[in-house]
PDB file of C-alpha atoms in Angstrom:
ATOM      1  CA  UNK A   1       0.000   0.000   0.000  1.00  0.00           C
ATOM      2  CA  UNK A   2       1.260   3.312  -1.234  1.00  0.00           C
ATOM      3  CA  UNK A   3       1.916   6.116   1.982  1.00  0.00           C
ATOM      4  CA  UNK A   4      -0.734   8.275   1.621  1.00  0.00           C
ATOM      5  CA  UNK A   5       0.121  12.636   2.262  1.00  0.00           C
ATOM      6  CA  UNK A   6      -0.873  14.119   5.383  1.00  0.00           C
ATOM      7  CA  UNK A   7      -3.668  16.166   5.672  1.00  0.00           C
ATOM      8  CA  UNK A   8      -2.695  19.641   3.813  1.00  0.00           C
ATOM      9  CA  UNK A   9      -5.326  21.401   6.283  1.00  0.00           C
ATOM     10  CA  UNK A  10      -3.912  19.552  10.200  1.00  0.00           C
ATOM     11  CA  UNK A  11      -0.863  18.456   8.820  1.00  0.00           C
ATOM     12  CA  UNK A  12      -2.199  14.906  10.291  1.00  0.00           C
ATOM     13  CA  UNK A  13      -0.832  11.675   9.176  1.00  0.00           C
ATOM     14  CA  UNK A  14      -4.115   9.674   9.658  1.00  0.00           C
ATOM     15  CA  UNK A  15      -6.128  10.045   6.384  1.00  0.00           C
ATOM     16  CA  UNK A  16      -7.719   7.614   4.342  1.00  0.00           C
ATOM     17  CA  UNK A  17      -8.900   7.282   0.693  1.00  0.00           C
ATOM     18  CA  UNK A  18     -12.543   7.349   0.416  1.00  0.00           C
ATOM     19  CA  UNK A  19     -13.018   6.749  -4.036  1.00  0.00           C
ATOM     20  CA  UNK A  20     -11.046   9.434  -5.371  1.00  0.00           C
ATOM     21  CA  UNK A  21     -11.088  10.988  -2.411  1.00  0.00           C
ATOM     22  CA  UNK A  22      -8.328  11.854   0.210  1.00  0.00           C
ATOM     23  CA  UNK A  23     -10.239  12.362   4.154  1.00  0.00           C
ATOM     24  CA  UNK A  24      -8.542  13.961   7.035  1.00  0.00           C
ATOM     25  CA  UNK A  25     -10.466  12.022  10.102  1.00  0.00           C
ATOM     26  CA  UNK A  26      -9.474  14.700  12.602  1.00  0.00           C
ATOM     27  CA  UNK A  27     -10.402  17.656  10.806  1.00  0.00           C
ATOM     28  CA  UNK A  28     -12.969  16.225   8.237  1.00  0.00           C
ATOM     29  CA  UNK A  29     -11.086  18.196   5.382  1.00  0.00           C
ATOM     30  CA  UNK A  30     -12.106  16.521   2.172  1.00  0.00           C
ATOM     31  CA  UNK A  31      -9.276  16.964  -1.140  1.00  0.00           C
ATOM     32  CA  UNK A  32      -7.483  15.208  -3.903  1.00  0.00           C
ATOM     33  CA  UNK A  33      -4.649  14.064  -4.806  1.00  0.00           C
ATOM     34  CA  UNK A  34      -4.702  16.644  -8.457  1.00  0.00           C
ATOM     35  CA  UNK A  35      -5.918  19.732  -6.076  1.00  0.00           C
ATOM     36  CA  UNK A  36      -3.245  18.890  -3.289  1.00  0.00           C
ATOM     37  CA  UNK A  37      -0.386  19.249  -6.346  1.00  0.00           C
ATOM     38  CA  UNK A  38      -2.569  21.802  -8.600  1.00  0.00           C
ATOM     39  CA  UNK A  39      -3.051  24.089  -4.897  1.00  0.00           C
ATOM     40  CA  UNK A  40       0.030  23.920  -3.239  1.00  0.00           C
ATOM     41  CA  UNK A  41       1.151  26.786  -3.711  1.00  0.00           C
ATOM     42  CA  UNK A  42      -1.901  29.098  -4.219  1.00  0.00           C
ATOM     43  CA  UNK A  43      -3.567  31.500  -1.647  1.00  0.00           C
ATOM     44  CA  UNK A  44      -6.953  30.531   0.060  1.00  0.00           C
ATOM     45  CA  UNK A  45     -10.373  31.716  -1.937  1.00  0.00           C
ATOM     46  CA  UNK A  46     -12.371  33.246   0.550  1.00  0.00           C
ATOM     47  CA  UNK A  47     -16.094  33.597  -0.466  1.00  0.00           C
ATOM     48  CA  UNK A  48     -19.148  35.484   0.627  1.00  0.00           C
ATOM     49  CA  UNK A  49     -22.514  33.637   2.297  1.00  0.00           C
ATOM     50  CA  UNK A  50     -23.362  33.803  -1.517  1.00  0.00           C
ATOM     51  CA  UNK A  51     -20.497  32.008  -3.132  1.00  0.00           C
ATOM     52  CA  UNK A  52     -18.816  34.925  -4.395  1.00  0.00           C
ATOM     53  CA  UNK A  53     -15.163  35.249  -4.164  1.00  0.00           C
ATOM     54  CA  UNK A  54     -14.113  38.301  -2.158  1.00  0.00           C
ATOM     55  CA  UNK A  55     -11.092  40.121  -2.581  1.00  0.00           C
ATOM     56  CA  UNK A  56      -8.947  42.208  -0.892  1.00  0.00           C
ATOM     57  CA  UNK A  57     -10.087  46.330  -1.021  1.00  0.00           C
ATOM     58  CA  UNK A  58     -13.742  44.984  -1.669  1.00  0.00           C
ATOM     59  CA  UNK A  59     -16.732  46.334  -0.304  1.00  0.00           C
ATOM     60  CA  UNK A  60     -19.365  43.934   1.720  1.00  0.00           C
ATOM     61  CA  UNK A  61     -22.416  44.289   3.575  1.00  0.00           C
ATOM     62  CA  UNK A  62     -23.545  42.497   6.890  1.00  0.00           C
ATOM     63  CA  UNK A  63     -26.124  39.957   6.668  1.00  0.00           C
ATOM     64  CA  UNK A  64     -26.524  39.234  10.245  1.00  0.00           C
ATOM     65  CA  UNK A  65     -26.694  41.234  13.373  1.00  0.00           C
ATOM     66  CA  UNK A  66     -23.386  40.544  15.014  1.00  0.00           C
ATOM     67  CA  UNK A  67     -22.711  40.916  18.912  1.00  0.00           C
ATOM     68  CA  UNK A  68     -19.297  42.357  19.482  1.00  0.00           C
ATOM     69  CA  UNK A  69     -17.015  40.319  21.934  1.00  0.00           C
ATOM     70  CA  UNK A  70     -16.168  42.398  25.098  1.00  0.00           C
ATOM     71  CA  UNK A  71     -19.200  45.216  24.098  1.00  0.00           C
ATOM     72  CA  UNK A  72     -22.303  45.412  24.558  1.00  0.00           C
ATOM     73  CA  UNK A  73     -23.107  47.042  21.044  1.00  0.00           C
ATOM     74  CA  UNK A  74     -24.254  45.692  18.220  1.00  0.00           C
ATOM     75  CA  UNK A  75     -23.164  45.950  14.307  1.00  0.00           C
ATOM     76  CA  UNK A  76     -26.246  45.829  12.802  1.00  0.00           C
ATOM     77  CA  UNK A  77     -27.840  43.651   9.489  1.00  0.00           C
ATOM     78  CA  UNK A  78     -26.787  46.429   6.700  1.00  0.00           C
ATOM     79  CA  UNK A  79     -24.053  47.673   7.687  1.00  0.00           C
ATOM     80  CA  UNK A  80     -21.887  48.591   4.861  1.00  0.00           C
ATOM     81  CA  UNK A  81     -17.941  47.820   5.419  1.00  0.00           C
ATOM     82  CA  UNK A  82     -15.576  49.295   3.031  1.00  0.00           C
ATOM     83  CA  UNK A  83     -12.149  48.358   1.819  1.00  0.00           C
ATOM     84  CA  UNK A  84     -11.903  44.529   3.639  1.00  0.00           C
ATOM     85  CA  UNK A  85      -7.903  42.822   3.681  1.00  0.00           C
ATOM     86  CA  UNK A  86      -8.190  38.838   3.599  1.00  0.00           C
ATOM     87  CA  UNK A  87      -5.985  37.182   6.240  1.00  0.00           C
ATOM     88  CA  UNK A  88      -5.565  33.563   7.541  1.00  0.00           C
ATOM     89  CA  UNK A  89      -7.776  32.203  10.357  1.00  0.00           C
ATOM     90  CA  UNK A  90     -11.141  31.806  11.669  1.00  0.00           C
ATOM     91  CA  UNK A  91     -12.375  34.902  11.029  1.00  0.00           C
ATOM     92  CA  UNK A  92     -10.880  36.137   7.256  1.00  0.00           C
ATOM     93  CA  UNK A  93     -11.980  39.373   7.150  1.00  0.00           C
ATOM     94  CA  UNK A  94      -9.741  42.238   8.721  1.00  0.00           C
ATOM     95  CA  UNK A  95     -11.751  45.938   8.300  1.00  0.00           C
ATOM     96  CA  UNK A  96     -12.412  48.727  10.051  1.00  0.00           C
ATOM     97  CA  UNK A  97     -16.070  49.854  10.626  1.00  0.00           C
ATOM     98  CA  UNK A  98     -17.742  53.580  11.281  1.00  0.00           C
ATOM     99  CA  UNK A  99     -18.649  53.661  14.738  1.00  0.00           C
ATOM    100  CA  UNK A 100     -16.798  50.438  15.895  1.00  0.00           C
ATOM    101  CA  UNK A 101     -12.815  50.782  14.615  1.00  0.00           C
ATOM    102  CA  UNK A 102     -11.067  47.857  13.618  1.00  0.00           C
ATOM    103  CA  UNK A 103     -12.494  44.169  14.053  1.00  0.00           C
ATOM    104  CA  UNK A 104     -12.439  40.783  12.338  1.00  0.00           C
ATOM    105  CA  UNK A 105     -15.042  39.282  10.949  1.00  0.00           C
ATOM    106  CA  UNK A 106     -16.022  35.786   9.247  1.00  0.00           C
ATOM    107  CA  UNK A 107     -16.692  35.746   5.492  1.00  0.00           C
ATOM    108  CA  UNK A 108     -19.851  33.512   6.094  1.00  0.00           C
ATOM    109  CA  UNK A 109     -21.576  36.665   7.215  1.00  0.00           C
ATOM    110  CA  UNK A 110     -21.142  38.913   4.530  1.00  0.00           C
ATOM    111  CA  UNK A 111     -22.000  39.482   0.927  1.00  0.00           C
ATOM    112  CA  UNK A 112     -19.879  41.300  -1.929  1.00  0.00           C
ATOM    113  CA  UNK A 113     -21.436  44.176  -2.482  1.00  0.00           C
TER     114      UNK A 113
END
């Protein structure tokens, strides 16, 4: 049996071949073996709650009230967030917002505007 890679998402050496299919067990991440070599080297595509790919310097609305960690304000469904920089980690979005300064937030509850 050929060595399979580790997982390109955990780094962990437990995945299994599911089809064409690699599977991480640990952190569920699903690839293959063409995207692992095809990917390597590219940056992450981060996309909207609508599928569309965002970019850095775009503009995106809320979709979703969101509570602000450590505050007891609000940023409300609508509000309108201009010039967004991608970064790595749970939440992808880096911006600053009128009324709030700067904050994080996660590209699931946004759209492209």
């Amino acid at each position: 049996m050929a060595a399979l890679p580790n997982c390109p998402k955990c780094n962990s050496e437990y995945t299994y071949e599911d089809g064409s299919l690699l599977i991480c067990p640990e952190c569920a991440h699903e690839w293959t073996l063409e995207s692992d070599a095809d990917n390597s080297d590219d940056q992450k595509i981060v996309k909207d709650s609508n599928g569309n790919i965002l970019n850095d310097g775009d503009s995106v609305t809320v979709i979703k009230d969101l509570k602000v960690k450590g505050s007891s304000s609000v940023i409300k469904i609508g509000t309108k967030v201009k010039n967004i920089r991608l970064v790595d980690g749970d939440h992808d979005i880096d911006c600053k917002i009128d009324g709030f300064g700067a904050m994080k937030l996660k590209s699931e509850f946004v759209r492209k505007v």
